[in-house]
Amino acid sequence: MVEKMDKVDVVTVGVGWTGGIIAAELSKAGYKVVGLERGGERETEDYYDKHDHLNYAERHEVMHHLPDNTVTFRNNLDQTAAPVRETHDLQIGTDVGGGGLHWAAQTHRYFPYDFEIYSRTVERYGEEKIPEDMSLQDWGITYDELEPYYDKFEKTMGTSGEEDPLAAERSSPYPTPPLKKTKAMKLFQEATENLGYHPYVIPAGTISEQYENPDGQTLNACQYSGFCSRFACEWGARASPNITVIPTAQETDNFELRTRSNVTRVLYDGDRATSVIYEDTQTGEEFEQPADIVVLTSYTFNNVRLLLLSEIGEPYDPETGEGIIGKNFTDHHTSGQAIGFFEDRKFNRYISTGALGMTYEDFNADNFDHSDVDFIHGGHIEMRENGENPIQNNHVPNGTPLWGKEFKEKSLYYFYRSFALNIQMATMPFEDHYLDLDPNYKDEKGDPLLRLTWDYKDNELNMSKFLVEKSAETLREMGADIVDEDHLPEHFTPQFTFMHNAGGAIMGDDPETSAVNNYMQMWNMDNLFVCGASALPHFSATNPTLTVGALTYRAAEGIEEYLNNGGGQLVSSKKSNQKA
């Protein structure tokens, strides 16, 4: 029997960055908020003396356990999808804080081009530049409209950074100075400036000096001791929901956090969400939590799966192009790299943080003329000092045997004499890349798993080749004696190692082509908000968290306005950003 709880103003499904932001902003405004989190509690004190590569990077201590619930994957519509069962291939954060607990903390803003990508591409190159099967669209919001929320999230995190010379205008400088430059970063800067590019220190949610944010939460200065991405931070120096927005919400006494609470359905009456059904994962008991506002704030996959399982919105059909839920799925992962080997230079790879490094954006977005290249958008080339976890990293020049005496000798010799220049590049949406419910595989409760259909297209393969060649050019300018290029394979294998996935409940200004408006409010259910990368119509070149957080701050503002004014759509549809 399902036990019905007392009604609250707002219920969030998931308590990571997006759930934490919603909880903090609405509870500060005086509204009662319940946060339902599938995992358990996590605090900074849990990670004292936890630089354990084996436990965190290999055995995935802070990741979701896949045998309990996973996704299925296939490259195209003609294949039968199979479940992804190896945690190494699908590292979704678990417990309070979610992915925000173990992220690398790069905090790039997207370019103005991203938000108006269709209009600007057509304006500069003509509609024929866009491939026929590319489902490119504007986001229904501009950079200028989102800028105040970027600024707010950066101040919540205490973001460290310096101005990107090619970036759009900012309303205020970064809250804290950039992280320190290492020997390798200075070499990268000198080489890229020689080539005429515009390098800068990567902005980071890792804090360069102690900082108190506007909510009164204190973050500490980074110690540059590495073990960041896939690890939690024991110093409280890397911004996470656990040390910023969640404690802010809890201090109001208006927020109740319920862990071990797995939401399985959104209930509704006509066109209004009424409550969610969740299970206590320890006892198996089921509960119904009524609320005036329901906010889906879990990972992309779970946001979309909950909509599909709850039969909210029309599922996308790639054969007809009709429907919207599941549309424009994009994946943003391994994009190729170039590796440099130096005979007469050595580098200390242990002075690091997850996001420490330099990059340049000269080949990102529409910062260069695309007339003579066979792809849309672009990416950036980065030199990262993110720690060379010893089990995972054994760079040796191409042609070296991958076992035996010679491999051991060159692994040791080049460990301090090599590093990779990685590329992060944009991923465009296509008509046959989407999310739906798998017809064959179910979870332990009998609900279908989410099915992912995705592969590399010529746009990604051509873009990667172009950027890897630029990376190799940079390494040669840095003085590398050997430069190896690592290009994308022909097809994507399901190794979602950075967990950057987007789409499925995309935003826009037209209900015919989008699920949510620019306040993350469902077009067809105005008291249901869906926050997260599931709203991104395409994946830009860099890490998504800052943009997702900014959009969530805007959603929180919209929810408060909705509650104060008695409901209704916050945005008028179809080519208008004016409030109705």
Coordinates of C-alpha atoms in Angstrom, one line a residue:
M1 CA 0.0 0.0 0.0
V2 CA 1.3 3.4 -0.9
E3 CA 1.5 5.9 2.0
K4 CA 0.5 9.4 1.1
M5 CA 2.6 12.2 2.6
D6 CA 1.6 15.8 3.4
K7 CA 1.6 18.1 0.5
V8 CA 4.5 20.5 0.0
D9 CA 5.1 23.5 -2.3
V10 CA 8.0 21.9 -4.3
V11 CA 9.4 18.4 -4.6
T12 CA 12.7 17.7 -6.5
V13 CA 13.6 14.4 -8.0
G14 CA 17.3 14.1 -7.3
V15 CA 19.6 16.3 -5.1
G16 CA 22.7 17.2 -7.0
W17 CA 23.6 20.6 -8.5
T18 CA 20.2 21.2 -10.1
G19 CA 18.1 19.8 -7.2
G20 CA 20.3 21.7 -4.7
I21 CA 19.9 25.0 -6.5
I22 CA 16.1 24.6 -6.7
A23 CA 16.0 23.7 -3.0
A24 CA 18.3 26.6 -1.9
E25 CA 16.5 29.3 -3.9
L26 CA 12.9 28.2 -3.1
S27 CA 13.5 27.4 0.6
K28 CA 15.2 30.8 1.0
A29 CA 12.1 32.3 -0.5
G30 CA 10.0 30.7 2.2
Y31 CA 8.6 27.7 0.3
K32 CA 8.5 24.2 1.7
V33 CA 10.7 21.9 -0.4
V34 CA 11.3 18.1 -0.2
G35 CA 14.3 16.7 -2.0
L36 CA 14.1 13.0 -3.0
E37 CA 17.5 11.4 -3.6
R38 CA 18.0 7.8 -4.7
G39 CA 21.4 7.5 -3.0
G40 CA 22.7 8.1 0.5
E41 CA 24.1 11.0 2.5
R42 CA 27.6 12.3 1.6
E43 CA 29.7 14.9 3.4
T44 CA 33.2 16.2 3.1
E45 CA 34.3 14.3 6.2
D46 CA 33.6 11.1 4.4
Y47 CA 36.7 11.7 2.2
Y48 CA 39.5 12.5 4.7
D49 CA 42.7 10.7 3.5
K50 CA 40.9 9.2 0.5
H51 CA 43.5 9.5 -2.2
D52 CA 42.8 5.9 -3.1
H53 CA 43.2 5.5 -6.9
L54 CA 42.1 1.8 -6.8
N55 CA 38.9 2.4 -4.8
Y56 CA 37.7 5.6 -6.6
A57 CA 39.1 5.6 -10.1
E58 CA 39.0 1.8 -10.7
R59 CA 36.3 0.5 -8.4
H60 CA 34.1 3.7 -8.7
E61 CA 33.2 4.3 -5.0
V62 CA 31.0 7.3 -5.8
M63 CA 29.3 5.9 -8.9
H64 CA 25.9 4.4 -9.5
H65 CA 25.9 0.5 -9.3
L66 CA 25.0 -0.6 -12.9
P67 CA 23.6 -4.1 -12.2
D68 CA 20.8 -2.4 -10.3
N69 CA 19.7 -0.1 -13.1
T70 CA 21.5 0.8 -16.4
V71 CA 20.8 1.8 -20.0
T72 CA 20.9 -0.1 -23.3
F73 CA 22.9 1.1 -26.3
R74 CA 23.0 0.7 -30.1
N75 CA 24.6 2.6 -32.9
N76 CA 21.7 2.7 -35.3
L77 CA 18.0 1.8 -35.7
D78 CA 18.8 -1.5 -37.3
Q79 CA 20.7 -2.9 -34.3
T80 CA 19.3 -4.6 -31.2
A81 CA 20.5 -2.6 -28.1
A82 CA 22.4 -4.3 -25.3
P83 CA 22.7 -3.3 -21.7
V84 CA 25.8 -1.4 -20.5
R85 CA 27.0 -3.4 -17.5
E86 CA 30.6 -2.2 -16.8
T87 CA 30.8 0.8 -14.5
H88 CA 34.0 1.9 -16.2
D89 CA 31.8 2.6 -19.3
L90 CA 29.0 4.5 -17.6
Q91 CA 30.0 6.5 -14.5
I92 CA 26.9 8.1 -13.2
G93 CA 27.3 9.8 -9.8
T94 CA 25.3 8.4 -6.9
D95 CA 24.3 9.7 -3.5
V96 CA 23.6 13.3 -2.4
G97 CA 25.6 15.7 -4.7
G98 CA 25.5 13.3 -7.6
G99 CA 28.0 14.1 -10.4
G100 CA 28.7 17.4 -8.6
L101 CA 30.6 15.4 -6.0
H102 CA 33.3 14.0 -8.3
W103 CA 33.4 16.3 -11.3
A104 CA 36.5 17.8 -12.7
A105 CA 35.0 21.3 -12.2
Q106 CA 35.7 23.0 -15.5
T107 CA 33.3 25.9 -15.7
H108 CA 33.2 27.4 -19.2
R109 CA 30.4 29.6 -20.4
Y110 CA 29.0 28.7 -23.8
F111 CA 29.4 31.2 -26.6
P112 CA 26.5 33.4 -27.9
Y113 CA 26.6 31.4 -31.1
D114 CA 25.5 28.3 -29.2
F115 CA 22.2 29.7 -28.2
E116 CA 21.3 30.9 -31.7
I117 CA 23.2 28.3 -33.6
Y118 CA 20.7 27.6 -36.4
S119 CA 20.0 31.3 -37.1
R120 CA 23.6 32.4 -37.0
T121 CA 24.8 29.4 -39.2
V122 CA 22.1 30.2 -41.8
E123 CA 22.9 33.9 -41.7
R124 CA 26.6 33.4 -42.3
Y125 CA 26.8 30.4 -44.5
G126 CA 23.3 29.7 -45.8
E127 CA 20.9 26.8 -45.0
E128 CA 22.8 24.4 -47.3
K129 CA 25.7 24.4 -44.8
I130 CA 23.5 22.3 -42.4
P131 CA 23.3 18.6 -43.3
E132 CA 19.8 17.4 -44.1
D133 CA 19.6 15.0 -41.2
M134 CA 21.0 17.4 -38.6
S135 CA 18.2 18.6 -36.3
L136 CA 19.8 21.8 -35.4
Q137 CA 17.7 24.5 -33.6
D138 CA 18.0 27.7 -31.6
W139 CA 17.6 27.4 -27.8
G140 CA 14.9 29.9 -27.3
I141 CA 17.2 32.0 -25.1
T142 CA 20.2 34.3 -25.9
Y143 CA 23.5 34.6 -24.1
D144 CA 22.6 38.1 -22.8
E145 CA 19.4 36.7 -21.3
L146 CA 21.3 33.9 -19.5
E147 CA 24.4 36.0 -18.5
P148 CA 23.0 37.1 -15.1
Y149 CA 22.5 33.5 -14.1
Y150 CA 26.0 32.5 -15.2
D151 CA 27.2 35.2 -13.0
K152 CA 25.1 34.0 -10.1
F153 CA 26.3 30.4 -10.3
E154 CA 29.9 31.5 -10.6
K155 CA 29.5 33.4 -7.4
T156 CA 27.9 30.5 -5.6
M157 CA 30.9 28.3 -6.6
G158 CA 33.6 31.0 -6.1
T159 CA 34.8 30.2 -9.6
S160 CA 38.5 30.8 -10.3
G161 CA 39.5 32.0 -13.7
E162 CA 40.8 34.7 -16.1
E163 CA 39.2 36.3 -19.1
D164 CA 39.1 34.3 -22.3
P165 CA 40.1 36.9 -24.9
L166 CA 37.5 35.5 -27.3
A167 CA 34.6 35.2 -24.9
A168 CA 31.4 37.3 -24.7
E169 CA 31.1 40.2 -22.3
R170 CA 30.9 39.4 -18.6
S171 CA 28.9 41.5 -16.1
S172 CA 31.6 41.0 -13.4
P173 CA 35.1 39.4 -13.1
Y174 CA 35.6 35.9 -11.7
P175 CA 35.1 35.7 -8.0
T176 CA 38.6 34.3 -7.3
P177 CA 41.9 34.6 -9.3
P178 CA 42.9 31.9 -11.7
L179 CA 44.7 28.7 -10.5
K180 CA 48.5 28.8 -10.6
K181 CA 50.4 28.0 -13.8
T182 CA 52.7 25.0 -13.9
K183 CA 55.9 24.6 -16.0
A184 CA 53.9 22.7 -18.7
M185 CA 51.1 25.3 -18.7
K186 CA 53.7 28.1 -19.3
L187 CA 55.2 26.2 -22.2
F188 CA 51.7 25.7 -23.7
Q189 CA 51.0 29.4 -23.3
E190 CA 54.3 30.4 -25.0
A191 CA 53.8 28.0 -27.9
T192 CA 50.2 28.9 -28.6
E193 CA 50.9 32.7 -28.5
N194 CA 53.7 32.0 -31.0
L195 CA 51.1 30.4 -33.2
G196 CA 48.9 33.5 -32.9
Y197 CA 46.2 31.9 -30.7
H198 CA 44.6 33.2 -27.5
P199 CA 45.4 31.0 -24.5
Y200 CA 44.0 31.4 -21.0
V201 CA 43.8 29.5 -17.7
I202 CA 40.8 27.2 -17.6
P203 CA 38.0 28.5 -15.3
A204 CA 37.3 26.2 -12.5
G205 CA 35.0 25.4 -9.6
T206 CA 38.2 24.6 -7.8
I207 CA 39.0 27.6 -5.7
S208 CA 42.3 29.4 -5.8
E209 CA 41.9 31.1 -2.4
Q210 CA 39.5 30.8 0.5
Y211 CA 36.1 32.3 -0.4
E212 CA 32.7 33.0 1.2
N213 CA 29.9 32.9 -1.3
P214 CA 26.8 35.1 -1.2
D215 CA 24.9 32.5 0.9
G216 CA 27.6 32.5 3.5
Q217 CA 29.1 29.2 2.6
T218 CA 32.9 29.0 2.8
L219 CA 35.1 27.2 0.3
N220 CA 38.8 26.5 1.0
A221 CA 41.9 27.1 -1.2
C222 CA 43.0 24.2 -3.4
Q223 CA 46.1 22.3 -2.3
Y224 CA 47.0 21.1 -5.9
S225 CA 47.3 17.5 -4.7
G226 CA 45.4 15.9 -7.5
F227 CA 43.0 13.0 -7.3
C228 CA 40.0 15.1 -8.3
S229 CA 37.9 13.8 -11.2
R230 CA 36.1 10.7 -10.0
F231 CA 37.2 11.5 -6.5
A232 CA 35.5 13.6 -3.8
C233 CA 37.4 16.6 -2.4
E234 CA 38.5 16.3 1.2
W235 CA 39.6 19.9 1.4
G236 CA 36.2 21.5 0.6
A237 CA 38.2 23.4 -2.2
R238 CA 36.2 22.2 -5.2
A239 CA 32.6 23.5 -5.3
S240 CA 30.0 20.9 -4.9
P241 CA 26.3 20.9 -4.0
N242 CA 27.3 19.3 -0.7
I243 CA 29.2 22.4 0.5
T244 CA 27.2 25.2 -1.2
V245 CA 23.5 25.0 -2.1
I246 CA 22.4 22.0 0.0
P247 CA 23.6 23.4 3.3
T248 CA 22.1 26.7 2.3
A249 CA 18.7 25.0 1.9
Q250 CA 19.1 23.1 5.1
E251 CA 19.8 26.2 7.1
T252 CA 16.4 27.6 6.2
D253 CA 14.4 24.8 8.0
N254 CA 12.2 24.8 4.9
F255 CA 14.0 22.0 3.2
E256 CA 13.7 18.3 4.0
L257 CA 16.2 15.9 2.4
R258 CA 15.0 12.3 2.0
T259 CA 17.7 9.8 0.9
R260 CA 17.3 6.3 -0.3
S261 CA 14.2 7.5 -2.1
N262 CA 13.9 6.3 -5.7
V263 CA 11.2 8.1 -7.7
T264 CA 9.4 5.8 -10.2
R265 CA 6.5 7.9 -11.6
V266 CA 5.2 11.4 -11.8
L267 CA 1.4 11.4 -11.3
Y268 CA -0.9 14.0 -12.9
D269 CA -4.5 15.0 -13.3
G270 CA -5.2 16.3 -16.8
D271 CA -2.5 18.8 -17.6
R272 CA -1.2 19.3 -14.0
A273 CA 1.4 17.2 -12.1
T274 CA 0.0 16.3 -8.7
S275 CA 2.6 14.2 -7.0
V276 CA 5.5 11.6 -7.4
I277 CA 5.6 8.0 -6.3
Y278 CA 8.9 6.9 -4.7
E279 CA 10.2 3.8 -3.1
D280 CA 12.4 3.6 0.1
T281 CA 15.3 1.5 -1.4
Q282 CA 16.1 0.1 2.1
T283 CA 12.6 -1.1 3.1
G284 CA 10.8 -1.4 -0.2
E285 CA 7.9 0.8 1.1
E286 CA 6.2 3.1 -1.4
F287 CA 5.2 6.7 -0.8
E288 CA 3.3 9.4 -2.7
Q289 CA 4.6 12.9 -2.2
P290 CA 2.0 15.6 -3.4
A291 CA 3.3 19.0 -4.4
D292 CA 2.2 22.2 -6.1
I293 CA 5.4 22.0 -8.2
V294 CA 7.3 18.9 -9.4
V295 CA 10.9 19.5 -10.6
L296 CA 12.9 16.7 -12.3
T297 CA 16.5 17.3 -11.3
S298 CA 18.3 14.1 -11.9
Y299 CA 20.7 13.0 -14.6
T300 CA 19.7 13.4 -18.2
F301 CA 18.9 9.7 -18.6
N302 CA 16.6 9.6 -15.5
N303 CA 14.8 12.8 -16.4
V304 CA 13.9 11.5 -19.8
R305 CA 13.1 8.0 -18.6
L306 CA 10.7 9.3 -15.9
L307 CA 8.8 11.4 -18.5
L308 CA 8.5 8.3 -20.8
L309 CA 7.5 6.0 -18.0
S310 CA 4.9 8.5 -16.7
E311 CA 3.6 9.0 -20.3
I312 CA 4.1 12.8 -20.2
G313 CA 4.7 14.3 -23.6
E314 CA 4.7 12.5 -27.0
P315 CA 7.7 10.1 -27.4
Y316 CA 10.0 11.0 -30.3
D317 CA 9.7 8.8 -33.4
P318 CA 12.9 9.0 -35.6
E319 CA 11.0 7.4 -38.6
T320 CA 8.4 10.2 -38.8
G321 CA 10.1 13.0 -36.9
E322 CA 7.0 13.4 -34.8
G323 CA 7.0 13.6 -31.0
I324 CA 9.5 15.4 -28.7
I325 CA 10.5 13.4 -25.6
G326 CA 13.8 11.6 -26.4
K327 CA 14.7 13.9 -29.3
N328 CA 18.2 15.4 -30.0
F329 CA 20.2 13.0 -27.7
T330 CA 23.8 14.0 -27.9
D331 CA 26.9 12.5 -26.3
H332 CA 30.1 14.5 -25.5
H333 CA 33.1 12.2 -24.7
T334 CA 36.3 11.0 -26.2
S335 CA 37.1 13.3 -29.0
G336 CA 40.7 12.4 -29.9
Q337 CA 44.0 13.8 -28.8
A338 CA 47.6 14.3 -29.6
I339 CA 50.4 13.1 -27.3
G340 CA 53.8 14.7 -27.1
F341 CA 57.0 13.0 -25.9
F342 CA 60.0 15.1 -24.8
E343 CA 63.5 13.8 -24.6
D344 CA 65.1 16.7 -22.7
R345 CA 62.2 18.0 -20.6
K346 CA 60.6 16.6 -17.5
F347 CA 57.3 17.7 -15.9
N348 CA 55.8 17.1 -12.4
R349 CA 52.4 15.7 -13.3
Y350 CA 51.3 15.4 -9.7
I351 CA 50.9 19.1 -9.0
S352 CA 47.3 19.2 -10.2
T353 CA 43.6 19.7 -9.8
G354 CA 40.8 18.3 -11.9
A355 CA 40.5 21.4 -14.0
L356 CA 44.0 22.9 -13.8
G357 CA 45.2 23.7 -17.3
M358 CA 45.2 26.1 -20.2
T359 CA 43.3 26.2 -23.4
Y360 CA 42.4 28.3 -26.4
E361 CA 39.1 28.9 -28.2
D362 CA 40.3 30.0 -31.7
F363 CA 38.6 26.9 -33.3
N364 CA 35.5 26.8 -31.1
A365 CA 31.9 27.7 -31.9
D366 CA 32.0 30.2 -34.9
N367 CA 35.2 31.9 -33.8
F368 CA 36.7 31.0 -37.2
D369 CA 35.5 30.9 -40.8
H370 CA 33.8 27.6 -41.5
S371 CA 33.4 28.2 -45.3
D372 CA 36.2 25.7 -46.2
V373 CA 35.7 23.1 -43.5
D374 CA 33.2 20.2 -43.7
F375 CA 31.7 20.5 -40.2
I376 CA 29.6 22.9 -38.1
H377 CA 30.8 24.3 -34.7
G378 CA 34.2 23.3 -33.4
G379 CA 36.1 22.7 -30.1
H380 CA 39.0 23.7 -28.0
I381 CA 42.4 22.3 -27.4
E382 CA 43.5 22.0 -23.8
M383 CA 46.6 21.2 -21.8
R384 CA 45.4 19.7 -18.5
E385 CA 47.3 19.1 -15.2
N386 CA 44.7 16.8 -13.8
G387 CA 47.0 14.3 -12.2
E388 CA 48.4 11.2 -13.9
N389 CA 46.7 8.5 -12.0
P390 CA 49.4 5.8 -12.1
I391 CA 47.2 2.8 -12.8
Q392 CA 45.5 4.4 -15.8
N393 CA 48.4 6.2 -17.5
N394 CA 51.3 4.7 -19.4
H395 CA 51.9 6.9 -22.4
V396 CA 54.4 5.3 -24.8
P397 CA 55.1 6.3 -28.4
N398 CA 53.2 4.5 -31.2
G399 CA 54.9 1.3 -32.2
T400 CA 56.0 0.4 -28.7
P401 CA 54.9 -3.1 -27.7
L402 CA 52.0 -3.0 -25.2
W403 CA 53.6 -5.5 -22.9
G404 CA 57.1 -6.8 -22.0
K405 CA 60.4 -5.3 -21.2
E406 CA 60.4 -2.5 -23.8
F407 CA 56.9 -1.4 -22.7
K408 CA 58.1 -1.2 -19.0
E409 CA 61.2 0.7 -19.9
K410 CA 59.5 3.3 -22.0
S411 CA 56.6 3.6 -19.6
L412 CA 59.0 4.6 -16.9
Y413 CA 61.1 6.8 -19.1
Y414 CA 58.3 8.8 -20.6
F415 CA 56.0 9.1 -17.5
Y416 CA 57.5 12.5 -16.7
R417 CA 58.4 13.3 -20.3
S418 CA 55.0 13.2 -22.0
F419 CA 51.5 14.7 -21.9
A420 CA 48.5 14.8 -24.1
L421 CA 46.7 17.7 -25.5
N422 CA 43.0 16.8 -25.4
I423 CA 40.3 18.2 -27.5
Q424 CA 36.8 18.9 -26.4
M425 CA 34.4 19.5 -29.3
A426 CA 30.8 20.1 -29.9
T427 CA 28.3 17.4 -30.8
M428 CA 25.5 18.2 -33.1
P429 CA 22.0 16.6 -33.0
F430 CA 20.7 14.3 -35.7
E431 CA 17.3 12.9 -36.5
D432 CA 18.2 9.3 -35.7
H433 CA 20.0 10.0 -32.4
Y434 CA 17.5 9.7 -29.7
L435 CA 16.3 8.1 -26.4
D436 CA 13.4 5.8 -25.9
L437 CA 12.3 2.9 -23.7
D438 CA 13.9 -0.4 -24.6
P439 CA 11.4 -3.1 -25.8
N440 CA 13.5 -6.0 -24.5
Y441 CA 15.3 -5.1 -21.2
K442 CA 13.7 -4.1 -17.9
D443 CA 14.9 -3.2 -14.4
E444 CA 14.3 -5.2 -11.2
K445 CA 10.8 -3.6 -10.9
G446 CA 9.8 -4.6 -14.4
D447 CA 10.1 -1.1 -15.9
P448 CA 11.8 -0.8 -19.3
L449 CA 15.4 0.5 -19.4
L450 CA 16.2 3.6 -21.3
R451 CA 17.6 2.9 -24.8
L452 CA 20.3 5.1 -26.4
T453 CA 20.8 5.3 -30.1
W454 CA 23.9 7.2 -31.1
D455 CA 27.0 7.1 -33.3
Y456 CA 29.6 9.4 -34.8
K457 CA 28.6 11.3 -37.9
D458 CA 30.8 12.8 -40.5
N459 CA 30.4 16.2 -38.8
E460 CA 32.1 14.8 -35.6
L461 CA 34.7 12.7 -37.4
N462 CA 35.8 15.7 -39.6
M463 CA 35.8 18.1 -36.7
S464 CA 37.9 15.7 -34.6
K465 CA 40.5 15.2 -37.4
F466 CA 40.8 19.0 -37.8
L467 CA 41.3 19.6 -34.1
V468 CA 43.7 16.7 -33.5
E469 CA 45.9 18.1 -36.3
K470 CA 45.8 21.5 -34.6
S471 CA 46.8 19.8 -31.3
A472 CA 49.8 18.1 -33.0
E473 CA 50.8 21.5 -34.4
T474 CA 50.8 22.9 -30.9
L475 CA 52.9 20.1 -29.5
R476 CA 55.5 20.5 -32.2
E477 CA 55.7 24.2 -31.4
M478 CA 56.2 23.2 -27.7
G479 CA 59.2 21.3 -28.7
A480 CA 58.0 17.7 -28.5
D481 CA 60.4 15.2 -30.1
I482 CA 57.7 12.7 -30.9
V483 CA 54.0 13.6 -31.6
D484 CA 51.4 10.8 -31.9
E485 CA 47.9 11.6 -33.1
D486 CA 44.9 9.6 -31.7
H487 CA 41.8 10.0 -33.9
L488 CA 38.3 8.8 -33.3
P489 CA 37.3 5.3 -34.5
E490 CA 34.7 4.9 -37.2
H491 CA 32.0 4.1 -34.7
F492 CA 31.2 5.0 -31.0
T493 CA 31.6 2.2 -28.5
P494 CA 29.5 2.8 -25.3
Q495 CA 32.3 4.3 -23.1
F496 CA 30.5 7.2 -21.5
T497 CA 33.6 8.0 -19.4
F498 CA 32.9 11.7 -18.6
M499 CA 29.2 11.4 -18.3
H500 CA 28.3 14.4 -20.6
N501 CA 25.0 13.5 -22.1
A502 CA 22.3 15.9 -23.2
G503 CA 18.9 16.2 -24.9
G504 CA 15.7 14.2 -24.7
A505 CA 13.7 17.0 -23.1
I506 CA 15.1 20.0 -25.0
M507 CA 14.3 23.6 -24.6
G508 CA 13.1 26.1 -27.3
D509 CA 10.5 28.7 -28.1
D510 CA 8.1 26.4 -30.0
P511 CA 6.1 23.5 -28.4
E512 CA 6.2 21.7 -31.7
T513 CA 10.0 21.3 -31.5
S514 CA 10.8 21.5 -27.8
A515 CA 9.7 20.0 -24.5
V516 CA 10.4 22.9 -22.2
N517 CA 10.6 26.7 -22.4
N518 CA 13.5 28.8 -21.3
Y519 CA 12.5 28.5 -17.7
M520 CA 12.7 24.7 -18.0
Q521 CA 8.8 24.6 -17.7
M522 CA 7.0 21.9 -19.6
W523 CA 4.9 23.3 -22.4
N524 CA 2.1 20.8 -21.8
M525 CA 2.2 20.7 -18.0
D526 CA 3.0 24.1 -16.5
N527 CA 3.7 23.0 -12.9
L528 CA 6.3 20.4 -14.1
F529 CA 9.9 21.7 -14.6
V530 CA 12.7 19.6 -16.0
C531 CA 16.2 20.8 -15.1
G532 CA 19.5 19.4 -16.4
A533 CA 21.4 18.8 -19.6
S534 CA 18.3 17.0 -20.9
A535 CA 17.3 20.5 -22.0
L536 CA 20.3 21.2 -24.2
P537 CA 19.3 21.0 -27.9
H538 CA 23.0 20.4 -28.9
F539 CA 26.1 19.8 -26.9
S540 CA 28.6 22.7 -27.1
A541 CA 32.3 22.0 -27.0
T542 CA 33.0 22.4 -23.3
N543 CA 31.7 21.0 -20.0
P544 CA 28.0 21.6 -19.4
T545 CA 27.7 22.2 -15.6
L546 CA 27.9 26.0 -15.6
T547 CA 25.3 26.3 -18.3
V548 CA 23.0 23.7 -16.6
G549 CA 23.4 25.5 -13.3
A550 CA 22.7 28.9 -14.9
L551 CA 19.5 27.5 -16.5
T552 CA 18.5 26.1 -13.2
Y553 CA 18.8 29.4 -11.4
R554 CA 16.6 30.8 -14.1
A555 CA 14.1 28.0 -13.5
A556 CA 14.1 28.7 -9.8
E557 CA 13.3 32.3 -10.5
G558 CA 10.4 31.2 -12.8
I559 CA 9.1 28.7 -10.2
E560 CA 9.0 31.4 -7.6
E561 CA 7.1 33.7 -10.0
Y562 CA 4.7 30.9 -10.8
L563 CA 3.9 30.3 -7.2
N564 CA 3.5 34.0 -6.4
N565 CA 1.3 34.7 -9.4
G566 CA -0.9 31.6 -9.3
G567 CA 0.5 29.6 -12.2
G568 CA 0.4 29.7 -15.9
Q569 CA 3.0 29.6 -18.7
L570 CA 6.0 31.8 -18.0
V571 CA 6.8 32.3 -21.7
S572 CA 4.7 32.8 -24.7
S573 CA 5.4 30.2 -27.4
K574 CA 6.7 30.4 -30.9
K575 CA 9.5 32.8 -31.6
S576 CA 9.0 35.0 -28.6
N577 CA 10.9 35.3 -25.3
Q578 CA 8.4 37.8 -23.8
K579 CA 6.6 36.6 -20.8
A580 CA 3.0 35.8 -21.4

